[in-house]
PDB file of C-alpha atoms in Angstrom:
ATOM      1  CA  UNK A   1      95.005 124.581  88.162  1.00  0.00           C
ATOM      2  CA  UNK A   2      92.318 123.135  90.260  1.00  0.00           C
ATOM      3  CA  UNK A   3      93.115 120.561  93.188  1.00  0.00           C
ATOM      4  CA  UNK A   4      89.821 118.733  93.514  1.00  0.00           C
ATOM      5  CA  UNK A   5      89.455 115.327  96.452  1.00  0.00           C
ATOM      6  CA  UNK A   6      85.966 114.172  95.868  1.00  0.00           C
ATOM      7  CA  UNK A   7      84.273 112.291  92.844  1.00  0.00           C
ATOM      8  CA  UNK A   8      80.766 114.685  92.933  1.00  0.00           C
ATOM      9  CA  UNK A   9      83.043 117.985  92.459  1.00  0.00           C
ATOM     10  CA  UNK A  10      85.693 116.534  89.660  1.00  0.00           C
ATOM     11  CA  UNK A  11      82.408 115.214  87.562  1.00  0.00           C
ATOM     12  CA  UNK A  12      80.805 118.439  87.624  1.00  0.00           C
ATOM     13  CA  UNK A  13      84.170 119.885  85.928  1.00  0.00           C
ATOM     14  CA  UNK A  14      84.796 116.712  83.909  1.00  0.00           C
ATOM     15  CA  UNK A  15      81.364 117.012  82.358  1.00  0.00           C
ATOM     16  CA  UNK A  16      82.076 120.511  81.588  1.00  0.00           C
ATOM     17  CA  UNK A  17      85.270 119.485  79.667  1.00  0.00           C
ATOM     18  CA  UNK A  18      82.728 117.035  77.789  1.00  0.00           C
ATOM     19  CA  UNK A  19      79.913 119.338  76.986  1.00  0.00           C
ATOM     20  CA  UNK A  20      82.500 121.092  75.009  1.00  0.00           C
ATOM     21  CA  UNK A  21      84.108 118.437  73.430  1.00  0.00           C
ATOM     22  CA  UNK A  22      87.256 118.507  75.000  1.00  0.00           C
ATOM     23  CA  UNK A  23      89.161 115.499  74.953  1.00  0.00           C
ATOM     24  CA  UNK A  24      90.905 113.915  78.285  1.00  0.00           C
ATOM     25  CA  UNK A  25      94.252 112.691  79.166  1.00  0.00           C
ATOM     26  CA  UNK A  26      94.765 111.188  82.525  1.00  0.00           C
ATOM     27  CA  UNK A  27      97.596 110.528  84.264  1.00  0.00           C
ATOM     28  CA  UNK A  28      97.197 108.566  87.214  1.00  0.00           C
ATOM     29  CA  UNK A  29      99.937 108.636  90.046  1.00  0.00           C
ATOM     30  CA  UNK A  30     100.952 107.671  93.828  1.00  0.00           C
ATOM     31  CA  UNK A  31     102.497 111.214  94.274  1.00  0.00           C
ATOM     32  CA  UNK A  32     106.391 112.531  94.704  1.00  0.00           C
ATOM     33  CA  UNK A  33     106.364 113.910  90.850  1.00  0.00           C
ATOM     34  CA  UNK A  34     109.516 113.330  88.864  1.00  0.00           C
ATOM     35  CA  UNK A  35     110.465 114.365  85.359  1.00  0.00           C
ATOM     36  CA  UNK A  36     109.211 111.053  84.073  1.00  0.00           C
ATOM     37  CA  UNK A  37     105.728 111.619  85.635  1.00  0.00           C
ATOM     38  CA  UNK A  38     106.369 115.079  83.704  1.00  0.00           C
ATOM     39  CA  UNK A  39     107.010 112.952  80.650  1.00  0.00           C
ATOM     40  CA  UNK A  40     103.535 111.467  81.039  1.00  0.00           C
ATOM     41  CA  UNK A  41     102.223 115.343  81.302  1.00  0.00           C
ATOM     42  CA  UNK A  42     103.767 116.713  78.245  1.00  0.00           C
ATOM     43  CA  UNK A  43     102.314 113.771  75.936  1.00  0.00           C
ATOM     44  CA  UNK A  44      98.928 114.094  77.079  1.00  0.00           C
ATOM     45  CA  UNK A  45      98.836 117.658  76.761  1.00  0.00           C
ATOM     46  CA  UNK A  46      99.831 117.050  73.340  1.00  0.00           C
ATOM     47  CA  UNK A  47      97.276 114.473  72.514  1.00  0.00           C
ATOM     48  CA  UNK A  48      94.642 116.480  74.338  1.00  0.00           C
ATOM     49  CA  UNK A  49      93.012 119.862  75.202  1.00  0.00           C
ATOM     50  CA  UNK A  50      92.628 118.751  78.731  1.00  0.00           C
ATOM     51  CA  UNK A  51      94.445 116.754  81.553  1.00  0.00           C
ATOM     52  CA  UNK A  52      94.148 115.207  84.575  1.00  0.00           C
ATOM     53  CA  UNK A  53      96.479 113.666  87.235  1.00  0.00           C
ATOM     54  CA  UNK A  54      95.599 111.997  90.103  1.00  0.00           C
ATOM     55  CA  UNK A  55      97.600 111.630  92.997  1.00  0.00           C
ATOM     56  CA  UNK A  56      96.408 108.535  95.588  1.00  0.00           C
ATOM     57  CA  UNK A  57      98.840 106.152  97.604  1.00  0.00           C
ATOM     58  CA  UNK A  58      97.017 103.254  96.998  1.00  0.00           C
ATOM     59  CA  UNK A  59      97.274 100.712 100.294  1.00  0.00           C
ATOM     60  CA  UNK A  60      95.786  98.127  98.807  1.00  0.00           C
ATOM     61  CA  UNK A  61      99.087  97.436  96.436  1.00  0.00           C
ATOM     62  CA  UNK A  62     101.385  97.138  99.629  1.00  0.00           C
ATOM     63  CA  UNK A  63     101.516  94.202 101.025  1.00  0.00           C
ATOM     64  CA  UNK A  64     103.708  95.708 103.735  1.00  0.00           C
ATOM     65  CA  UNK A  65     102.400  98.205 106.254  1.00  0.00           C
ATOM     66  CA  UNK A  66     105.888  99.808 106.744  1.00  0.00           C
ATOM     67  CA  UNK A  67     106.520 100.174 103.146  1.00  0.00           C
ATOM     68  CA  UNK A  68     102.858 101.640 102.939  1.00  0.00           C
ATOM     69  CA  UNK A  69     104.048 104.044 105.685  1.00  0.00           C
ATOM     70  CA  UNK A  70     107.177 105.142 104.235  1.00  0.00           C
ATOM     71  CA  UNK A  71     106.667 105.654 100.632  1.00  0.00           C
ATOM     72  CA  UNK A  72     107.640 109.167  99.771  1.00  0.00           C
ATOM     73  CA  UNK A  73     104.885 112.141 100.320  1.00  0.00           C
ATOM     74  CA  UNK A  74     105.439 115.791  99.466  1.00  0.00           C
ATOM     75  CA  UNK A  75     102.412 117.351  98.442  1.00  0.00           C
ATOM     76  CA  UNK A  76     103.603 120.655  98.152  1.00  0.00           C
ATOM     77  CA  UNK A  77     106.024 120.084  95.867  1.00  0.00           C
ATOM     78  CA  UNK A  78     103.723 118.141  93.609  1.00  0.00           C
ATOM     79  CA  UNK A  79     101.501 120.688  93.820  1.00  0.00           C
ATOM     80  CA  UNK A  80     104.166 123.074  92.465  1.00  0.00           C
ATOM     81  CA  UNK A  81     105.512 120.774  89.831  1.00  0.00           C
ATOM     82  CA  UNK A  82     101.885 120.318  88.502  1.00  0.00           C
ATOM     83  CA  UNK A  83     101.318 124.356  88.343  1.00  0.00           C
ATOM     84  CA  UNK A  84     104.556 124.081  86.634  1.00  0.00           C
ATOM     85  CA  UNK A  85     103.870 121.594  83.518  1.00  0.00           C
ATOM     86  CA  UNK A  86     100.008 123.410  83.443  1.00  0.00           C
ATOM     87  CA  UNK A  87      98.042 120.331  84.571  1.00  0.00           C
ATOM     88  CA  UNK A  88      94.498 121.418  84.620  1.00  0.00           C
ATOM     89  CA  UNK A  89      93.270 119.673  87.275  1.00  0.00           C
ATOM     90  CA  UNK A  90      94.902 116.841  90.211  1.00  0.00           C
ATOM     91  CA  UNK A  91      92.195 114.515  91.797  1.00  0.00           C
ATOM     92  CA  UNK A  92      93.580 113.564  95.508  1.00  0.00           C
ATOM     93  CA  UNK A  93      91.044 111.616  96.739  1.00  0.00           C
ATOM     94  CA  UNK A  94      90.934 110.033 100.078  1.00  0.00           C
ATOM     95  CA  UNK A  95      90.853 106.383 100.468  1.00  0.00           C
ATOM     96  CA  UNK A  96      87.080 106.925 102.111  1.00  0.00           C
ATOM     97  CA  UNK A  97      85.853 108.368  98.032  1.00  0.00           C
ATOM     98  CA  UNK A  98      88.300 105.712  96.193  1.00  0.00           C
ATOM     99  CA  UNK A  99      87.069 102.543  97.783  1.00  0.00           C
ATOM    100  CA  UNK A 100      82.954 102.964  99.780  1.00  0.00           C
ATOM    101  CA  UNK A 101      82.279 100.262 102.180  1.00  0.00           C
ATOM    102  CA  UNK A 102      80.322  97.990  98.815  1.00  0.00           C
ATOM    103  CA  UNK A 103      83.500  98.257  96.678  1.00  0.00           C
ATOM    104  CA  UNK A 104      85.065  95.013  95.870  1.00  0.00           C
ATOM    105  CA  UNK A 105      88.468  94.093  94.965  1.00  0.00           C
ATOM    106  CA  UNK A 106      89.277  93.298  91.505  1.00  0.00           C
ATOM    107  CA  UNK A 107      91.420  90.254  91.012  1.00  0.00           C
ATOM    108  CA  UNK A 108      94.154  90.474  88.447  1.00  0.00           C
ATOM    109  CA  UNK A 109      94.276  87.439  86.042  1.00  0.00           C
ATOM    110  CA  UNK A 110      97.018  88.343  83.518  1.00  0.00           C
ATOM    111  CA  UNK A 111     100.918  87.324  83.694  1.00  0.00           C
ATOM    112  CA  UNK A 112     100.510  85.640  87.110  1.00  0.00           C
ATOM    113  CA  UNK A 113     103.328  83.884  89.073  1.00  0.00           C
ATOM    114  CA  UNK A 114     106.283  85.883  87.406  1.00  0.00           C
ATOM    115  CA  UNK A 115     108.863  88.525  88.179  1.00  0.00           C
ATOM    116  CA  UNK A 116     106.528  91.487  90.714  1.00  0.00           C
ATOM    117  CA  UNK A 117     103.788  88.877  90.585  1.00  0.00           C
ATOM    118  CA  UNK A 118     105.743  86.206  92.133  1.00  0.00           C
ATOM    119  CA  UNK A 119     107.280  88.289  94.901  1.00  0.00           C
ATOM    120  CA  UNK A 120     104.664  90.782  95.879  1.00  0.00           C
ATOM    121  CA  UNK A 121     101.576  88.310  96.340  1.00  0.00           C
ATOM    122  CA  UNK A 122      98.474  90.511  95.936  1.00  0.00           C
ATOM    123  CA  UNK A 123     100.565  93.880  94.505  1.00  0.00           C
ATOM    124  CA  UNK A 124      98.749  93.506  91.388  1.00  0.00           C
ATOM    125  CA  UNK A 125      95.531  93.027  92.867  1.00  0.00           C
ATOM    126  CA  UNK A 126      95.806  96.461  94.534  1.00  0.00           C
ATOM    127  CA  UNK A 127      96.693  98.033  90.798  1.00  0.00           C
ATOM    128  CA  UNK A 128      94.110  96.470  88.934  1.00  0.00           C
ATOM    129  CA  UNK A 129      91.334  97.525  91.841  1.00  0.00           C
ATOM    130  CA  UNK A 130      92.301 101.219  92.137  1.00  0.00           C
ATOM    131  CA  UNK A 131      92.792 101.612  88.612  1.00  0.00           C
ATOM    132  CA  UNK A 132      89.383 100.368  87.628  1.00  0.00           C
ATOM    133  CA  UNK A 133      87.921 102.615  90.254  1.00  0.00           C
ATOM    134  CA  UNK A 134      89.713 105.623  88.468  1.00  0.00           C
ATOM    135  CA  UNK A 135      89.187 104.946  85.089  1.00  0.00           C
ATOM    136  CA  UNK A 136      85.446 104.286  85.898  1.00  0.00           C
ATOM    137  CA  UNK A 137      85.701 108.016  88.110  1.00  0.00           C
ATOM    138  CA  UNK A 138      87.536 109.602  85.372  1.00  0.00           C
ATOM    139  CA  UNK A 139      86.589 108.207  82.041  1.00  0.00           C
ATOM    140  CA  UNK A 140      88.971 109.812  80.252  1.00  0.00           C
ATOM    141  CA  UNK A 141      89.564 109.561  76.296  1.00  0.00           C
ATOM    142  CA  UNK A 142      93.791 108.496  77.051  1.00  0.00           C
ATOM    143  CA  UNK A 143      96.009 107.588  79.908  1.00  0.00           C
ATOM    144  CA  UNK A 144      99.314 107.466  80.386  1.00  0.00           C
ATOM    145  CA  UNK A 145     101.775 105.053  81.398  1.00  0.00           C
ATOM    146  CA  UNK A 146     105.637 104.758  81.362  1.00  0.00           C
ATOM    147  CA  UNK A 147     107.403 101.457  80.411  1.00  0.00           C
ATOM    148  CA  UNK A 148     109.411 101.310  83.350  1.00  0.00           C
ATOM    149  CA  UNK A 149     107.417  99.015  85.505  1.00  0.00           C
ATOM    150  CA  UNK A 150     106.947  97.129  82.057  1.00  0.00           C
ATOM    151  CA  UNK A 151     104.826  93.899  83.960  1.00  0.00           C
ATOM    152  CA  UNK A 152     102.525  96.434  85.137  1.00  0.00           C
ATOM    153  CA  UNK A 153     101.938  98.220  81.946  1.00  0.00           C
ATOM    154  CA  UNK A 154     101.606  94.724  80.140  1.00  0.00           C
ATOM    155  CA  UNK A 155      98.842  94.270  82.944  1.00  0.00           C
ATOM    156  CA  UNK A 156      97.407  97.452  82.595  1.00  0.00           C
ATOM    157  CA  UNK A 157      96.816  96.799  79.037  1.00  0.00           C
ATOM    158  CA  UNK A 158      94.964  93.926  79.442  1.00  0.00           C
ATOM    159  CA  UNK A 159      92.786  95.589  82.007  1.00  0.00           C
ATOM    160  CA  UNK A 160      91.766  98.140  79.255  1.00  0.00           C
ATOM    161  CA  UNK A 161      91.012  95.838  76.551  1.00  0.00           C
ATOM    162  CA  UNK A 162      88.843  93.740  78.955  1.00  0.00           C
ATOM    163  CA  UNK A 163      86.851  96.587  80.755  1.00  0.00           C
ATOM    164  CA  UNK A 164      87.433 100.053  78.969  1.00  0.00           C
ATOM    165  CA  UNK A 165      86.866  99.849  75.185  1.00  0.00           C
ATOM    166  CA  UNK A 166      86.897 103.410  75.351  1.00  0.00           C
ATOM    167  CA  UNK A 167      89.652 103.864  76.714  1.00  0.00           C
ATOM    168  CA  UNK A 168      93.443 104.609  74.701  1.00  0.00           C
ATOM    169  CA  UNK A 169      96.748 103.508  76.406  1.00  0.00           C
ATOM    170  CA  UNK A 170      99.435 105.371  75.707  1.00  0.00           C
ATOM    171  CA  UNK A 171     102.866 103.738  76.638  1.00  0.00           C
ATOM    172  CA  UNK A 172     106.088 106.209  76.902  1.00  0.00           C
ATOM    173  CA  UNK A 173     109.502 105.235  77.333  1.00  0.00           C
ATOM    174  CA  UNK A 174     111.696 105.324  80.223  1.00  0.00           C
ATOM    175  CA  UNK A 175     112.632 108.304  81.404  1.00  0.00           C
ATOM    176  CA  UNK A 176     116.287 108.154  83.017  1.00  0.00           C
ATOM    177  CA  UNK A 177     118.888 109.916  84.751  1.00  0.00           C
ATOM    178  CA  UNK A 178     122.132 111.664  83.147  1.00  0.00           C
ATOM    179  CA  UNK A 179     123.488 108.302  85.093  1.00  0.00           C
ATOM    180  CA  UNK A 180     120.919 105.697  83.622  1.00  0.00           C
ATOM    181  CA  UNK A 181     118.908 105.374  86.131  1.00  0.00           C
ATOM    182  CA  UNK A 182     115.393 105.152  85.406  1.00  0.00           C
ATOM    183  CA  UNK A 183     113.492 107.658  87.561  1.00  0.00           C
ATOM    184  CA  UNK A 184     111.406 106.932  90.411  1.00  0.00           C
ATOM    185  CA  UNK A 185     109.879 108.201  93.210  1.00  0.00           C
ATOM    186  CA  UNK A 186     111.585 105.466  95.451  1.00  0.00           C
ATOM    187  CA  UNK A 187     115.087 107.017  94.655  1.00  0.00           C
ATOM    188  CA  UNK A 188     114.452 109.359  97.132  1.00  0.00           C
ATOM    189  CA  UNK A 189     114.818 106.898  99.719  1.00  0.00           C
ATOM    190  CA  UNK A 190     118.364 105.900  98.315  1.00  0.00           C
ATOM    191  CA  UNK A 191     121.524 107.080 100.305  1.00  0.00           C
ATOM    192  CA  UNK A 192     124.717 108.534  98.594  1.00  0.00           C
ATOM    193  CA  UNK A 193     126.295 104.960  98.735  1.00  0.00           C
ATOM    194  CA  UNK A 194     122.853 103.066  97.547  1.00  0.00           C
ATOM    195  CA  UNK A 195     122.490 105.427  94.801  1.00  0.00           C
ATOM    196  CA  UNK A 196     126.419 105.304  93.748  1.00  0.00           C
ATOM    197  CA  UNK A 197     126.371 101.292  94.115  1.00  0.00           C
ATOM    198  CA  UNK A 198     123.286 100.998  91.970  1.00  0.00           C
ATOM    199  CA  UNK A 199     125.273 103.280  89.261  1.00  0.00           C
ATOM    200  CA  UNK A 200     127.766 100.812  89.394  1.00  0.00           C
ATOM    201  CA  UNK A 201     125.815  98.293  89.141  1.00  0.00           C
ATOM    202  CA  UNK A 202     124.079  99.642  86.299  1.00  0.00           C
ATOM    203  CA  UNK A 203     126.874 100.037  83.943  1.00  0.00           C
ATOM    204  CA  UNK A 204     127.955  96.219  84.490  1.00  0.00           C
ATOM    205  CA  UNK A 205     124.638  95.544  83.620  1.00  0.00           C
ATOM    206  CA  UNK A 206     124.446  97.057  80.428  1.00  0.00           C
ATOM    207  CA  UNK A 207     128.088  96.159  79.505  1.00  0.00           C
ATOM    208  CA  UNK A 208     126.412  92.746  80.087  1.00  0.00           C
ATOM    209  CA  UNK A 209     124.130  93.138  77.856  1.00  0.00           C
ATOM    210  CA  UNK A 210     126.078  94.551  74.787  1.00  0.00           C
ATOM    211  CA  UNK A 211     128.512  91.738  74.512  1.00  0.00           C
ATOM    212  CA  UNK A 212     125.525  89.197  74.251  1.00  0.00           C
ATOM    213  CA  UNK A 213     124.284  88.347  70.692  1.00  0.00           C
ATOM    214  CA  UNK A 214     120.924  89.291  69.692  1.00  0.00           C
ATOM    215  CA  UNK A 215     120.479  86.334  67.865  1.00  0.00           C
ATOM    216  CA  UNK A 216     120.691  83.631  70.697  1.00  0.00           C
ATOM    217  CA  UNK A 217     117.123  82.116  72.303  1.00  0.00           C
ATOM    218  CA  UNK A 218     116.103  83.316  75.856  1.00  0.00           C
ATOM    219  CA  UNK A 219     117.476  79.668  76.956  1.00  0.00           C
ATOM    220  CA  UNK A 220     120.673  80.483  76.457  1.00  0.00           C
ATOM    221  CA  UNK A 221     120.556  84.287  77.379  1.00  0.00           C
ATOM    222  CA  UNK A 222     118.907  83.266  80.463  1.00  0.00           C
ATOM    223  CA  UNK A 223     121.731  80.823  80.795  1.00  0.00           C
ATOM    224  CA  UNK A 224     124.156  84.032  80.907  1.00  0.00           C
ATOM    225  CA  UNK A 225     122.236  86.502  82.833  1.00  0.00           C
ATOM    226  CA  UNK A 226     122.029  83.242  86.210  1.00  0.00           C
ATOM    227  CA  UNK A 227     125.691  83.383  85.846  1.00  0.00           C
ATOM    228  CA  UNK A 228     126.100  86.734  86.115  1.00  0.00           C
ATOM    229  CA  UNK A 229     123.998  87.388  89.008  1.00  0.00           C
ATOM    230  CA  UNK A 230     125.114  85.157  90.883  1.00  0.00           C
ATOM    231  CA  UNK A 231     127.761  86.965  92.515  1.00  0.00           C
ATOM    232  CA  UNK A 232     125.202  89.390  93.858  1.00  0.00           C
ATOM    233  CA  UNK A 233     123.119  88.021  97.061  1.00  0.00           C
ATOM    234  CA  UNK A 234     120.387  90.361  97.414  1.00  0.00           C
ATOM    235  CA  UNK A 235     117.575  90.020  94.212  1.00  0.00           C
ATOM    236  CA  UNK A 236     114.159  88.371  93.569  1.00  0.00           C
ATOM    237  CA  UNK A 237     114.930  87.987  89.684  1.00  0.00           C
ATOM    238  CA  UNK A 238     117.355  88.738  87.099  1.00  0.00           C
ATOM    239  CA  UNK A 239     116.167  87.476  83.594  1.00  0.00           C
ATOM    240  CA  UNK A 240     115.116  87.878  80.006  1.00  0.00           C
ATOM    241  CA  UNK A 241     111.257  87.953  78.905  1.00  0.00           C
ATOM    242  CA  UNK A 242     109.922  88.338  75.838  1.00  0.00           C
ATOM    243  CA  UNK A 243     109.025  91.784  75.038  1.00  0.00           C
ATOM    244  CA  UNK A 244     105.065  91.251  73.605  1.00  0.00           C
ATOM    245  CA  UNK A 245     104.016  88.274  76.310  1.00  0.00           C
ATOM    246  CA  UNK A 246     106.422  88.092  79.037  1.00  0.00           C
ATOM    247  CA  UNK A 247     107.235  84.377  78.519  1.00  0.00           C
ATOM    248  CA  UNK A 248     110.782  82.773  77.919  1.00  0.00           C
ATOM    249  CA  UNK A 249     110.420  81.761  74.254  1.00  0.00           C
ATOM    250  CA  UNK A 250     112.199  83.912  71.257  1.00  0.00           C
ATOM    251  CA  UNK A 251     115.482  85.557  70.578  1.00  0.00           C
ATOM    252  CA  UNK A 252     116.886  87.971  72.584  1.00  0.00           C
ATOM    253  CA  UNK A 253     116.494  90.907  70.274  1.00  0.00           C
ATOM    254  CA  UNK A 254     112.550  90.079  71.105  1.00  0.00           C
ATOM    255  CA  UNK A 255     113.266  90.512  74.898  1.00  0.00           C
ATOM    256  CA  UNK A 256     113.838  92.672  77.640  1.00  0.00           C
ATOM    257  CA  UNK A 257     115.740  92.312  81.025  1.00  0.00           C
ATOM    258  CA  UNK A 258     113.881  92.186  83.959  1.00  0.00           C
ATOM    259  CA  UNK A 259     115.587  92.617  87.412  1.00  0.00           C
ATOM    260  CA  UNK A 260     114.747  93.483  91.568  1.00  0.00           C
ATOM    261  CA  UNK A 261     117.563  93.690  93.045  1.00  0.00           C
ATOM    262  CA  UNK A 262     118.063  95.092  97.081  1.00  0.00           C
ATOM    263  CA  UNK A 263     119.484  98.452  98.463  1.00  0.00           C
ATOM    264  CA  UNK A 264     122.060  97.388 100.858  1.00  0.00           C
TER     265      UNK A 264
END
């Protein structure tokens, strides 16, 4: 496994790969590896004979110093869980080789104003920008996304078809805990009592959900899903979007539920 932090050195081995007609999976990350980064791993090395993760916490998606600050860092240990799903090589680039003094920001223009959009003003922006930057670094044949942060990957998508014709997404599902938690690198941050009251919370959720019929419009799911949040003081949005374009039109078997709620 090679660790590799500047752009000159990971081309000279990428070009390698591509003089022998190796195809490319990419995997781009922030760091603080969990099984559903490893998720990411295992399909690409499936799909391809080479792949690639990078690990870069991106500032410009933070529109909080703090949280900047405290996101979760452990670069040993995701240096050891890389050696241990066989990546081939991790790009850890400092911001210096990501973003050169002439770089400019790309603005995001897809599935503005809603859910993450809404409440992180200029998150997306960040994602869009650093992900262009890699992709363009990188050029890799596929790259790998989870559905968890499903607004993102909807935006991501876009992104591709717009800029990167070349370029495959590949969209795997949620990886969770043996509790139903989706896995993130944020959990780490939870206490005992965060982490037992989101269980909770959790499990009302999806009871929630399974006594709703599939068959009603997002109106009137929607409808449901204000009354039963409203009991809970601490969340930016709890509601139903359809599945293929985010909006509120369809049935709920066509949707999803979005929610950000707030460790307490």
């Amino acid at each position: 496994m090679l660790i590799i932090k500047d752009i000159y050195n990971l081309n000279t081995y990428l070009k390698a790969f591509k003089d022998k007609g190796y195809s490319i999976g990419y995997v781009p990350t922030m760091g603080a590896l969990h099984e559903g980064h490893g998720s990411l791993i295992e399909k690409s090395q499936n799909d391809n004979q080479k792949t690639i993760i990078s690990i870069f916490i991106n500032e410009k998606q933070f529109d909080d110093t703090q949280d900047f600050e405290a996101y979760p860092r452990n670069k040993g240990d995701d240096y050891n869980f890389c050696e241990k799903h066989n990546v081939d090589i991790i790009f850890e680039p400092s911001a210096e080789e990501i973003y050169p003094k002439e770089y400019k920001s790309v603005q995001n223009s897809h599935f503005q104003n809603i859910l993450c959009d809404e409440y992180r003003p200029g998150h997306f922006n960040g994602v869009v920008t650093v992900l262009s930057r890699l992709f363009s670094i990188i050029e890799s044949d596929k790259v790998y996304f989870g559905e968890k942060d499903f607004q993102q990957l909807k935006i991501v998508e876009n992104l591709i078809k717009d800029n990167f014709p070349n370029l495959k997404l590949v969209a795997i599902p949620t990886v969770r805990s043996n509790e139903g938690i989706a896995l993130s690198s944020r959990n780490k941050k939870l206490s005992k009592k965060q982490k037992s009251d989101f269980i909770s919370f959790q499990k009302e959720v999806i009871q929630f959900i399974s006594h709703l019929d599939k068959k009603i419009d997002l109106i009137e799911a929607n409808k449901k899903a204000e009354e039963f949040i409203k009991s809970y003081k601490k969340f930016d949005y709890f509601e139903f979007r359809n599945s293929s374009n985010l909006n509120l039109e369809g049935s709920l078997g066509e949707a999803r539920l979005f929610y950000a709620i707030y460790k307490s």
